[in-house]
Each structure stands twice: as C-alpha cells, then as structure tokens.
Amino acid sequence: MIYVCYGAFFIAQPAKGFNGGAGETARIVFFHVPVAVLSYIAYCVGAWHAISVLRARSKPGLAGRNSDADRKSAAAMELGFVYCILATITGSLFSGAQWNSYWNWDPRQISIVIMLLVYAAYLLLRSALSDRTDRRAELSAVYCLLALVPATFLIWIVPRLPWLMSLHPTEVLAQPKNTSLDYKMVLYPSFIAFFMLFGWMLQLRVRMMRLLSRG
Amino acid sequence: MMSGEVNLKVCDLSHSFEERQVFAPVSFALKGGEAGVVSGANGAGKSTLLRIIAGLLLPKSGTAEILFGEQSLNAEERRSQIGYVAPDLNFYRELTAAENLQFFAEMQGRILTKAEMIEALTHVGLRGRGRDPLRTYSSGMRQRLKYAWVLLQKAPILLLDEPTSNLDAEGTEIVKEIIAEHRSRPETLTLIATNESDELGWGDFTVMLRQTL
Amino acid sequence: MSGISGKAWRQATFTVFKKEMRTELRSRVSISGIALFAFSALILLTLATATLREAQTIAFSKMLDGMTVEAIAKLRYPAWDWVSKMGLLWILLFFAAFTGLAHTFVQEEEAGTTLVLRMVSPPTAVYAGKLLFNFMLLLAVMVGVTPVYMALTGMVIGSPFVLLSVMLGGCLGLSATATIVAALAAKAKGSGTLFSALGLPLVTVFLLLLLNAASTANTIDPSALRLLRDVGGLYSFAIGVIALSGMLFPYIWEE
C-alpha cells in the first residue's frame, strides 16, 4: 500500500495520450481504477454470501452458518457502498482536472451512481428490518440477489449503450505504447494492494459484527 | 391421493425466535385414528408447534414428519392434507363466504357445487349467509366458516389451534361433533392446541409444552 | 414447485389472479390510486412546462407569416424531442406504479390473510398470479394515460409496432420489478416509502434501457438489427427479473 502511494507520485512516468498537461492526471488511475473495480466486486462478494444465506434455509442444521453468511454479505455490501463513493469522488476529480467539468453524465458515471443507489437501498432495507432480525438475513439476501439483473446491466451493458457517449479513456490506457513500464509497475501492485485492503477491511467488519451480536 | 397409514412423528422439536427458545424440545407420535392435545401456558409455543407441523414454519432444530405409509411429505405437499383452524388464520374480508370457499377449493383444483356449499354452511349454522361479505361477519361466525372449509376439504389431518375461540355453546357443540366424526375414521388424525379445561379431555393424550429458562 | 403438475400450477395462478381481480373490482383502491396519481402528475407536468411552450411560441413568432395551420398548432406543445417525451411519460408511469402496485401484498399482510394463502397455494403461483394482476393493472393505466399524454405534449406515435413493443416491454419490466419489491417491502412491514426507495434504484437501469430503445427507434432509419437488439435488451431485463423473482419469491413468502 505504501509502495503504491509512493509509486503513484514518484516512480511512474506520466502516461501519454492524455491531453492537457503532461498526463499528470493519469496518476489518479492508480487509485480510481482499482476502487471502481472493487465497488462492483464487493457486490459480487455480497451476492455470493447471499446465496449461501438462502441455501442454508433448506438445511435447518446450518442455522448458525446462515447468520455468519449474512454478516459477510452485509459487510461486503457496506464496503461496496464506501468504495462506490470513493470511485465516484476520484473519478469526478479526474474528470474535473482533465475536462474542466466534474460531472459529464458519462455512462460509467451514471452506472456508478445507480450502483450507489442500489447499495444505499440495500442498507436502507437492513435498517428498516432491524426490529425483525429473524427475517432480516433472508429478506436482505433476496434484495441483494434481486439487484443481480440491474447490476449485470450496469456493468456490461450500460457503458456500451450507443445512446450514451463515453469519455472514458479506457482505449487510451489499453494501448501498450501509451504507458511506460514503471507505470505498469505501479498499476498492477496497486490492484493487488487494494484487493488486499478490501479483504482485510471485510474481515475486520465481519469480526466486529460478530462481537456486536454477542454483546 | 396419499395412500398408506397416516402417522405424525415429532422428534426433539424446538423453535426459537431470535435467540430466545420458545419451548424445550418435545417428542411425540400420533397414529391414524388418534387425537392428541397440546397444552401449555401462554407463550409456551402451542401455535408455533402447530405451524411447524403444518409446514408453515421451519423449525430451528428437530423434525416434524407426516408420513403416509413410508412416504414423508414435504412442506408443500402436506398443506393440502391438513385442515388447519387457528385464530390468526383469516379469510378474505372483501369476498363473500361462498367466494372464499370456492377460492380455496379452486386452488386445489376442485369446483364446489351449490349443494356441497349449502351442506357445509348448514352444518356450521351459517345457512343463508353465504352471499354476505365476510366483513359483515362476527368473529364467531368467521370461526364457524373455518370449520365449513375443514368439512369441504376432507383432509386426513386436522390441526386445531384454540378450536372453540369466539364460539358460543352451540358452536362448541358443532366443533365437538366435527372432531368426533373425524376421529371415528381410522385414516385420520387430530391435534388440538388448547388450554380450556373441557377440551383437554378431547384427546387420547396430552403433550405439555414447557418454556426453557 | 416440487410435486405439483404444470396444469395444477396454472390453475392455481389463474385462481389467484381471479381473486385479485374480484377484490380489486370491489374496492378499486389500486386502479384509482395509480390512475389518479398519473393524471394529477400529468396536469402538474403540463403546468410546470408552461414556460417551455411560451418560449417556443416566441421563438417561432417571427416566422409566423409563412406557417401552415398545423405548424402553428404545434406551438402549443413543449419543445422536447420524442425521446424525452417518452422518458417523461415513463417517469410518470414509474412513480404511478410505485404508488399503487404494492397494494396486493400489503393488503394480504394487513388483513392477515397470508397464512391462509400459504396453506392453499404454492408460492410461485402466488407470485405469478399477482404479477399477472399487476401487469394488467399497469397496462390499463397506461392505455388510459398515454393517449392523453400524447394529446397534451404532441408526442407522435411514430412506428406503431415499435411504440407498442416498447410500451409492452416497459409495462412488463416495471410490473415485474414492482411486484417482487412489493412482496419484500410488505414483509418488512414497510410503508410506501420503503417500497419506492427499494424499487426505484432497480428500475432506473430499466429506464436507461427504455430511453436507449426509444432513441434508436427515433433515428431516421434505424437498422432492424439495432432495433431488435435495443428492444430485446428491454425484454431481457424484464425476463431476467421475472426468472430471478420466481426463484427468490419463495424465500420472501415462506417463514
């Protein structure tokens, strides 16, 4: 993590292909892209545990696992919410520096904002169910999985809708000649670092929830 | 239709809401032609036990099995085999009594004839009230209508939760008759949850539910 | 759906649908709620965009001399294009749906009839019957509202086939999402607020697809393939939601 923070500012050569300045703004990619990817992966983790919440239902002996899977699912969704906000903010900062406008209704911006709404709705449902803990695990798992259809569309379809024009520099970055070796040397560890950070935060949150429910 | 001898087996069954256990594990068995009574203080979980047996609630531990011969029924299959009467079982207030009965019958793929309907309504003393919407019914009349459906359903298993709540003396007599008639057949079984001292003697044995501390 | 034949299931679904229709015809709570909302929103919309109409009149007034009667008549409408007219119509229908479509489930919870329905019906038949009912309800409201909306905003029909398939697909997706979310919100003893808060984020994605299909239909000469793909996207969302709901509904319904 420290390496990434240091590397983002001092090691990597600015990426080519970004107009205006020397591509200094591309440094935010080290933070923005992993966070944005994780904000969707968090949903996948949440949905995965939601499935095991529902599967445990048909086997009464697994009632204990049920509540643990529920905690994991909820923790992943909470983190997804946080990462979604971070991705929105970092993306907006980049957009402001690059195009002089913090918000362009870019399809990916729309996607992430709707994803943010879905996360918020999930958390709202959980807090609305706080007095019905016997049903909370299953009902919130159902909502989490129900969001599977919109989430699939948000990740794969919406950014490609012909009706919406994207400004995202995906292609610019994907071309090998535009980025130097040391740029990649920071970007890939950055992914690993953020993934590890996510896993660590998830574990921490689950343990915290376990302790709270015991007390 | 289900074949073979009907049996109810409850084994180490207990349930809990959130962390609180409702009743200590119970075990008992009922054979065809038998009737059992479940009793216990308020909140001891009589209704919960009946709901679990009806397949309306998943138990937290233990099992409640309904067997026809060797075949064990799952939650969905058993519902059509069970006549269930309970205080929190409400029929549709916007529909008339006849429409309610017809709706339940159609859900099971039957169409009730007028004669069948009149016979059932007469049996429970609601003759001539079939066309009134249920919202005009008193609570005692609604309880009687539940028995009309039990008569029409002809299910081999009867689960009665507080069977005579809201009923007058005449209504209680009707229920008694229905239970006696039901018990006279060997391929049926009856389970009653009650605290009324009169009704405690309606079964062959009594299961006491105890709360755990 | 274990242990029940297809015929029995269809019978049960249809019986639930019939029961919903009968109750609804007696109380008319849902239909009047949705229709009232839709029409009041329509009036508000026209009032709120009065300045748009004025702006258009002023902009064109210089050219008034050479204008035909039809062109002058057009000035009474706000200056939106076809896609935004379609979008606003759907936003209107979205909010209308989220005021009324929860009623079938909330009613069951409030009257305490869920227990008896669970006794007599397989869960998926309850979902299918109520989905069918909500779909018909929304369709009825849409058939009533759309012509009035068209008259007020001057939205043209365009290709009738495209319009019809977009409208039908929109109805299907919207009622599918609303039905499953209604079941969820009713179990959560939630008010209407929870219902809309849970449902609207999900249908926002659907609105994007709808607008995308509408914009494709609006281009001068859309290729049949693109049209098929964009309208198909609409239907695949709806079918995805229905299939997923069919799997998830028993977990909401059973305790």
Coordinates of N, CA and C in Angstrom, one line a residue, chain C residues 11-120:
Chain C
Q11 N -53.6 -23.5 -13.0 CA -54.9 -23.4 -12.4 C -54.8 -22.5 -11.1
A12 N -53.8 -22.8 -10.3 CA -53.6 -22.0 -9.0 C -53.3 -20.6 -9.4
T13 N -52.4 -20.4 -10.3 CA -52.0 -19.0 -10.7 C -53.3 -18.2 -11.2
F14 N -54.0 -18.9 -12.0 CA -55.2 -18.2 -12.6 C -56.2 -17.9 -11.5
T15 N -56.3 -18.8 -10.5 CA -57.3 -18.6 -9.4 C -56.9 -17.4 -8.6
V16 N -55.5 -17.3 -8.3 CA -55.1 -16.1 -7.5 C -55.4 -14.9 -8.3
F17 N -55.1 -14.9 -9.6 CA -55.4 -13.7 -10.5 C -56.8 -13.3 -10.4
K18 N -57.7 -14.3 -10.5 CA -59.1 -14.1 -10.4 C -59.6 -13.4 -9.1
K19 N -59.0 -14.0 -8.1 CA -59.3 -13.4 -6.7 C -58.9 -12.0 -6.6
E20 N -57.7 -11.7 -7.2 CA -57.2 -10.3 -7.1 C -58.1 -9.4 -7.9
M21 N -58.5 -9.8 -9.1 CA -59.4 -9.0 -9.9 C -60.7 -8.8 -9.2
R22 N -61.3 -9.8 -8.6 CA -62.6 -9.7 -7.9 C -62.5 -8.7 -6.7
T23 N -61.4 -8.8 -5.9 CA -61.2 -7.9 -4.8 C -61.0 -6.5 -5.3
E24 N -60.2 -6.3 -6.4 CA -59.9 -5.0 -6.9 C -61.2 -4.4 -7.5
L25 N -62.0 -5.2 -8.2 CA -63.2 -4.6 -8.8 C -64.2 -4.1 -7.7
R26 N -64.1 -4.7 -6.5 CA -64.9 -4.3 -5.4 C -64.4 -3.0 -4.8
S27 N -63.1 -2.9 -4.6 CA -62.6 -1.7 -3.8 C -62.0 -0.7 -4.8
R28 N -61.5 -1.1 -5.9 CA -60.9 -0.2 -6.9 C -59.8 0.7 -6.2
V29 N -59.1 0.2 -5.2 CA -58.1 1.0 -4.5 C -56.9 1.2 -5.4
S30 N -56.4 0.1 -5.9 CA -55.2 0.2 -6.7 C -55.4 1.0 -8.0
I31 N -56.4 0.6 -8.7 CA -56.5 1.3 -10.1 C -56.8 2.7 -9.9
S32 N -57.7 3.1 -9.0 CA -57.9 4.5 -8.8 C -56.7 5.3 -8.3
G33 N -56.0 4.6 -7.4 CA -54.8 5.2 -6.8 C -53.8 5.5 -7.9
I34 N -53.5 4.5 -8.7 CA -52.5 4.7 -9.8 C -53.0 5.7 -10.8
A35 N -54.2 5.6 -11.3 CA -54.7 6.5 -12.3 C -54.8 7.9 -11.8
L36 N -55.2 8.1 -10.6 CA -55.3 9.4 -10.0 C -53.9 10.1 -10.0
F37 N -53.0 9.3 -9.5 CA -51.6 9.8 -9.4 C -51.1 10.2 -10.8
A38 N -51.3 9.3 -11.8 CA -50.8 9.5 -13.1 C -51.4 10.8 -13.7
F39 N -52.7 10.9 -13.6 CA -53.4 12.1 -14.2 C -53.0 13.4 -13.5
S40 N -52.9 13.4 -12.1 CA -52.5 14.6 -11.5 C -51.1 15.0 -11.9
A41 N -50.2 14.0 -12.0 CA -48.9 14.2 -12.4 C -48.8 14.8 -13.8
L42 N -49.7 14.3 -14.6 CA -49.8 14.8 -16.0 C -50.1 16.3 -16.0
I43 N -51.1 16.6 -15.2 CA -51.5 18.0 -15.2 C -50.4 18.9 -14.6
L44 N -49.8 18.4 -13.6 CA -48.6 19.2 -13.0 C -47.5 19.4 -14.0
L45 N -47.3 18.3 -14.8 CA -46.2 18.4 -15.8 C -46.5 19.4 -16.8
T46 N -47.8 19.5 -17.3 CA -48.1 20.4 -18.3 C -48.1 21.8 -17.7
L47 N -48.5 22.0 -16.5 CA -48.4 23.3 -15.9 C -47.0 23.8 -15.7
A48 N -46.1 22.9 -15.2 CA -44.8 23.2 -14.9 C -44.0 23.6 -16.2
T49 N -44.4 23.0 -17.3 CA -43.7 23.3 -18.5 C -44.3 24.4 -19.4
A50 N -45.2 25.2 -18.8 CA -45.9 26.2 -19.5 C -44.9 27.2 -20.1
T51 N -43.8 27.5 -19.4 CA -42.9 28.5 -20.0 C -42.2 27.9 -21.2
L52 N -42.0 26.6 -21.2 CA -41.4 26.0 -22.4 C -42.2 26.2 -23.6
R53 N -43.5 26.1 -23.4 CA -44.4 26.3 -24.6 C -44.3 27.8 -25.0
E54 N -44.3 28.7 -24.0 CA -44.2 30.1 -24.3 C -42.9 30.4 -25.1
A55 N -41.8 29.8 -24.6 CA -40.5 30.1 -25.3 C -40.6 29.6 -26.7
Q56 N -41.2 28.5 -26.9 CA -41.3 28.0 -28.3 C -42.2 29.0 -29.2
T57 N -43.2 29.5 -28.6 CA -44.1 30.4 -29.3 C -43.3 31.6 -29.7
I58 N -42.5 32.2 -28.8 CA -41.8 33.4 -29.1 C -40.8 33.2 -30.2
A59 N -40.1 32.0 -30.0 CA -39.0 31.7 -31.0 C -39.6 31.6 -32.4
F60 N -40.8 31.1 -32.5 CA -41.3 30.9 -33.8 C -42.2 32.1 -34.3
S61 N -42.5 33.0 -33.4 CA -43.4 34.0 -33.8 C -42.9 34.9 -35.0
K62 N -41.6 34.9 -35.1 CA -41.0 35.8 -36.2 C -41.3 35.1 -37.6
M63 N -41.4 33.8 -37.5 CA -41.6 33.2 -38.8 C -43.1 32.9 -39.1
L64 N -43.9 33.5 -38.2 CA -45.3 33.1 -38.2 C -46.0 33.3 -39.5
D65 N -45.6 34.3 -40.3 CA -46.3 34.6 -41.5 C -46.4 33.4 -42.5
G66 N -45.3 32.8 -42.7 CA -45.3 31.7 -43.7 C -45.7 30.4 -43.1
M67 N -46.3 30.3 -42.0 CA -46.5 29.0 -41.4 C -47.9 28.4 -41.7
T68 N -47.9 27.1 -41.8 CA -49.2 26.4 -42.0 C -50.0 26.3 -40.7
V69 N -51.2 26.0 -40.8 CA -52.1 25.8 -39.6 C -51.5 24.8 -38.7
E70 N -51.0 23.7 -39.3 CA -50.5 22.5 -38.5 C -49.3 23.0 -37.7
A71 N -48.4 23.7 -38.3 CA -47.2 24.2 -37.7 C -47.5 25.1 -36.5
I72 N -48.5 25.9 -36.7 CA -48.9 26.8 -35.6 C -49.5 26.0 -34.4
A73 N -50.3 25.0 -34.8 CA -50.9 24.1 -33.7 C -49.8 23.5 -32.9
K74 N -48.7 23.2 -33.5 CA -47.6 22.5 -32.8 C -47.0 23.4 -31.7
L75 N -47.2 24.7 -31.8 CA -46.6 25.6 -30.8 C -47.2 25.4 -29.4
R76 N -48.3 24.7 -29.4 CA -49.0 24.6 -28.1 C -48.2 23.5 -27.2
Y77 N -47.3 22.8 -27.9 CA -46.6 21.7 -27.1 C -45.2 22.2 -26.7
P78 N -44.8 21.6 -25.5 CA -43.4 21.9 -25.1 C -42.4 21.4 -26.1
A79 N -41.3 22.1 -26.1 CA -40.3 21.8 -27.1 C -39.3 20.7 -26.7
W80 N -39.8 19.5 -26.5 CA -39.0 18.4 -26.2 C -38.9 17.5 -27.5
D81 N -37.9 16.7 -27.6 CA -37.9 15.7 -28.7 C -38.7 14.5 -28.2
W82 N -38.8 13.6 -29.2 CA -39.6 12.4 -29.0 C -39.1 11.5 -27.8
V83 N -37.7 11.4 -27.7 CA -37.2 10.6 -26.7 C -37.4 11.1 -25.3
S84 N -37.3 12.4 -25.1 CA -37.5 13.0 -23.8 C -39.0 12.9 -23.4
K85 N -39.8 13.1 -24.5 CA -41.3 12.9 -24.2 C -41.6 11.5 -23.7
M86 N -41.0 10.5 -24.4 CA -41.1 9.1 -23.9 C -40.6 8.9 -22.5
G87 N -39.4 9.5 -22.3 CA -38.8 9.4 -20.9 C -39.7 10.0 -19.9
L88 N -40.2 11.1 -20.1 CA -41.1 11.8 -19.1 C -42.3 10.9 -18.9
L89 N -42.9 10.4 -19.9 CA -44.1 9.5 -19.8 C -43.7 8.4 -18.9
W90 N -42.6 7.8 -19.1 CA -42.2 6.6 -18.3 C -41.9 7.0 -16.8
I91 N -41.3 8.1 -16.6 CA -41.0 8.5 -15.2 C -42.4 8.7 -14.5
L92 N -43.3 9.3 -15.2 CA -44.7 9.4 -14.7 C -45.2 8.0 -14.3
L93 N -45.1 7.1 -15.3 CA -45.7 5.7 -15.0 C -44.9 5.0 -13.9
F94 N -43.6 5.3 -13.8 CA -42.8 4.6 -12.8 C -43.3 5.0 -11.4
F95 N -43.5 6.3 -11.2 CA -43.9 6.8 -9.9 C -45.3 6.4 -9.7
A96 N -46.2 6.4 -10.7 CA -47.5 5.9 -10.5 C -47.6 4.5 -10.1
A97 N -46.7 3.7 -10.7 CA -46.7 2.2 -10.4 C -46.2 2.1 -9.0
F98 N -45.3 2.9 -8.5 CA -44.8 2.7 -7.2 C -45.7 3.3 -6.1
T99 N -46.8 3.9 -6.5 CA -47.8 4.3 -5.5 C -48.8 3.2 -5.3
G100 N -49.1 2.5 -6.4 CA -50.2 1.6 -6.3 C -50.0 0.1 -6.3
L101 N -48.8 -0.3 -6.9 CA -48.7 -1.8 -7.1 C -48.3 -2.6 -5.9
A102 N -48.1 -1.9 -4.8 CA -47.7 -2.6 -3.6 C -49.0 -3.2 -2.9
H103 N -50.2 -2.6 -3.3 CA -51.4 -2.9 -2.6 C -51.7 -4.4 -2.5
T104 N -51.5 -5.2 -3.5 CA -51.9 -6.6 -3.4 C -51.2 -7.3 -2.3
F105 N -49.9 -7.0 -2.1 CA -49.2 -7.6 -1.0 C -49.5 -7.0 0.4
V106 N -49.5 -5.7 0.4 CA -49.7 -5.0 1.7 C -51.1 -5.4 2.2
Q107 N -52.1 -5.5 1.3 CA -53.4 -6.0 1.7 C -53.4 -7.3 2.4
E108 N -52.7 -8.3 1.8 CA -52.6 -9.6 2.4 C -52.0 -9.5 3.8
E109 N -50.9 -8.7 3.9 CA -50.2 -8.7 5.3 C -51.1 -8.0 6.3
E110 N -51.8 -6.9 5.9 CA -52.6 -6.2 6.8 C -53.8 -6.9 7.3
A111 N -54.5 -7.6 6.3 CA -55.7 -8.4 6.7 C -55.3 -9.7 7.3
G112 N -54.1 -10.0 7.3 CA -53.6 -11.3 8.0 C -54.1 -12.5 7.2
T113 N -54.2 -12.4 5.8 CA -54.6 -13.5 5.0 C -53.4 -14.3 4.4
T114 N -52.2 -13.9 4.7 CA -51.1 -14.6 4.1 C -51.0 -16.0 4.5
L115 N -51.5 -16.3 5.8 CA -51.4 -17.6 6.3 C -52.3 -18.6 5.5
V116 N -53.5 -18.1 5.2 CA -54.4 -19.0 4.5 C -54.0 -19.2 3.1
L117 N -53.4 -18.1 2.5 CA -53.0 -18.2 1.1 C -51.8 -19.2 1.0
R118 N -50.9 -19.1 2.1 CA -49.8 -20.1 2.1 C -50.3 -21.5 2.2
M119 N -51.4 -21.7 3.0 CA -52.0 -23.0 3.2 C -52.4 -23.6 1.9
V120 N -53.1 -22.8 1.0 CA -53.8 -23.3 -0.1 C -53.0 -23.2 -1.4

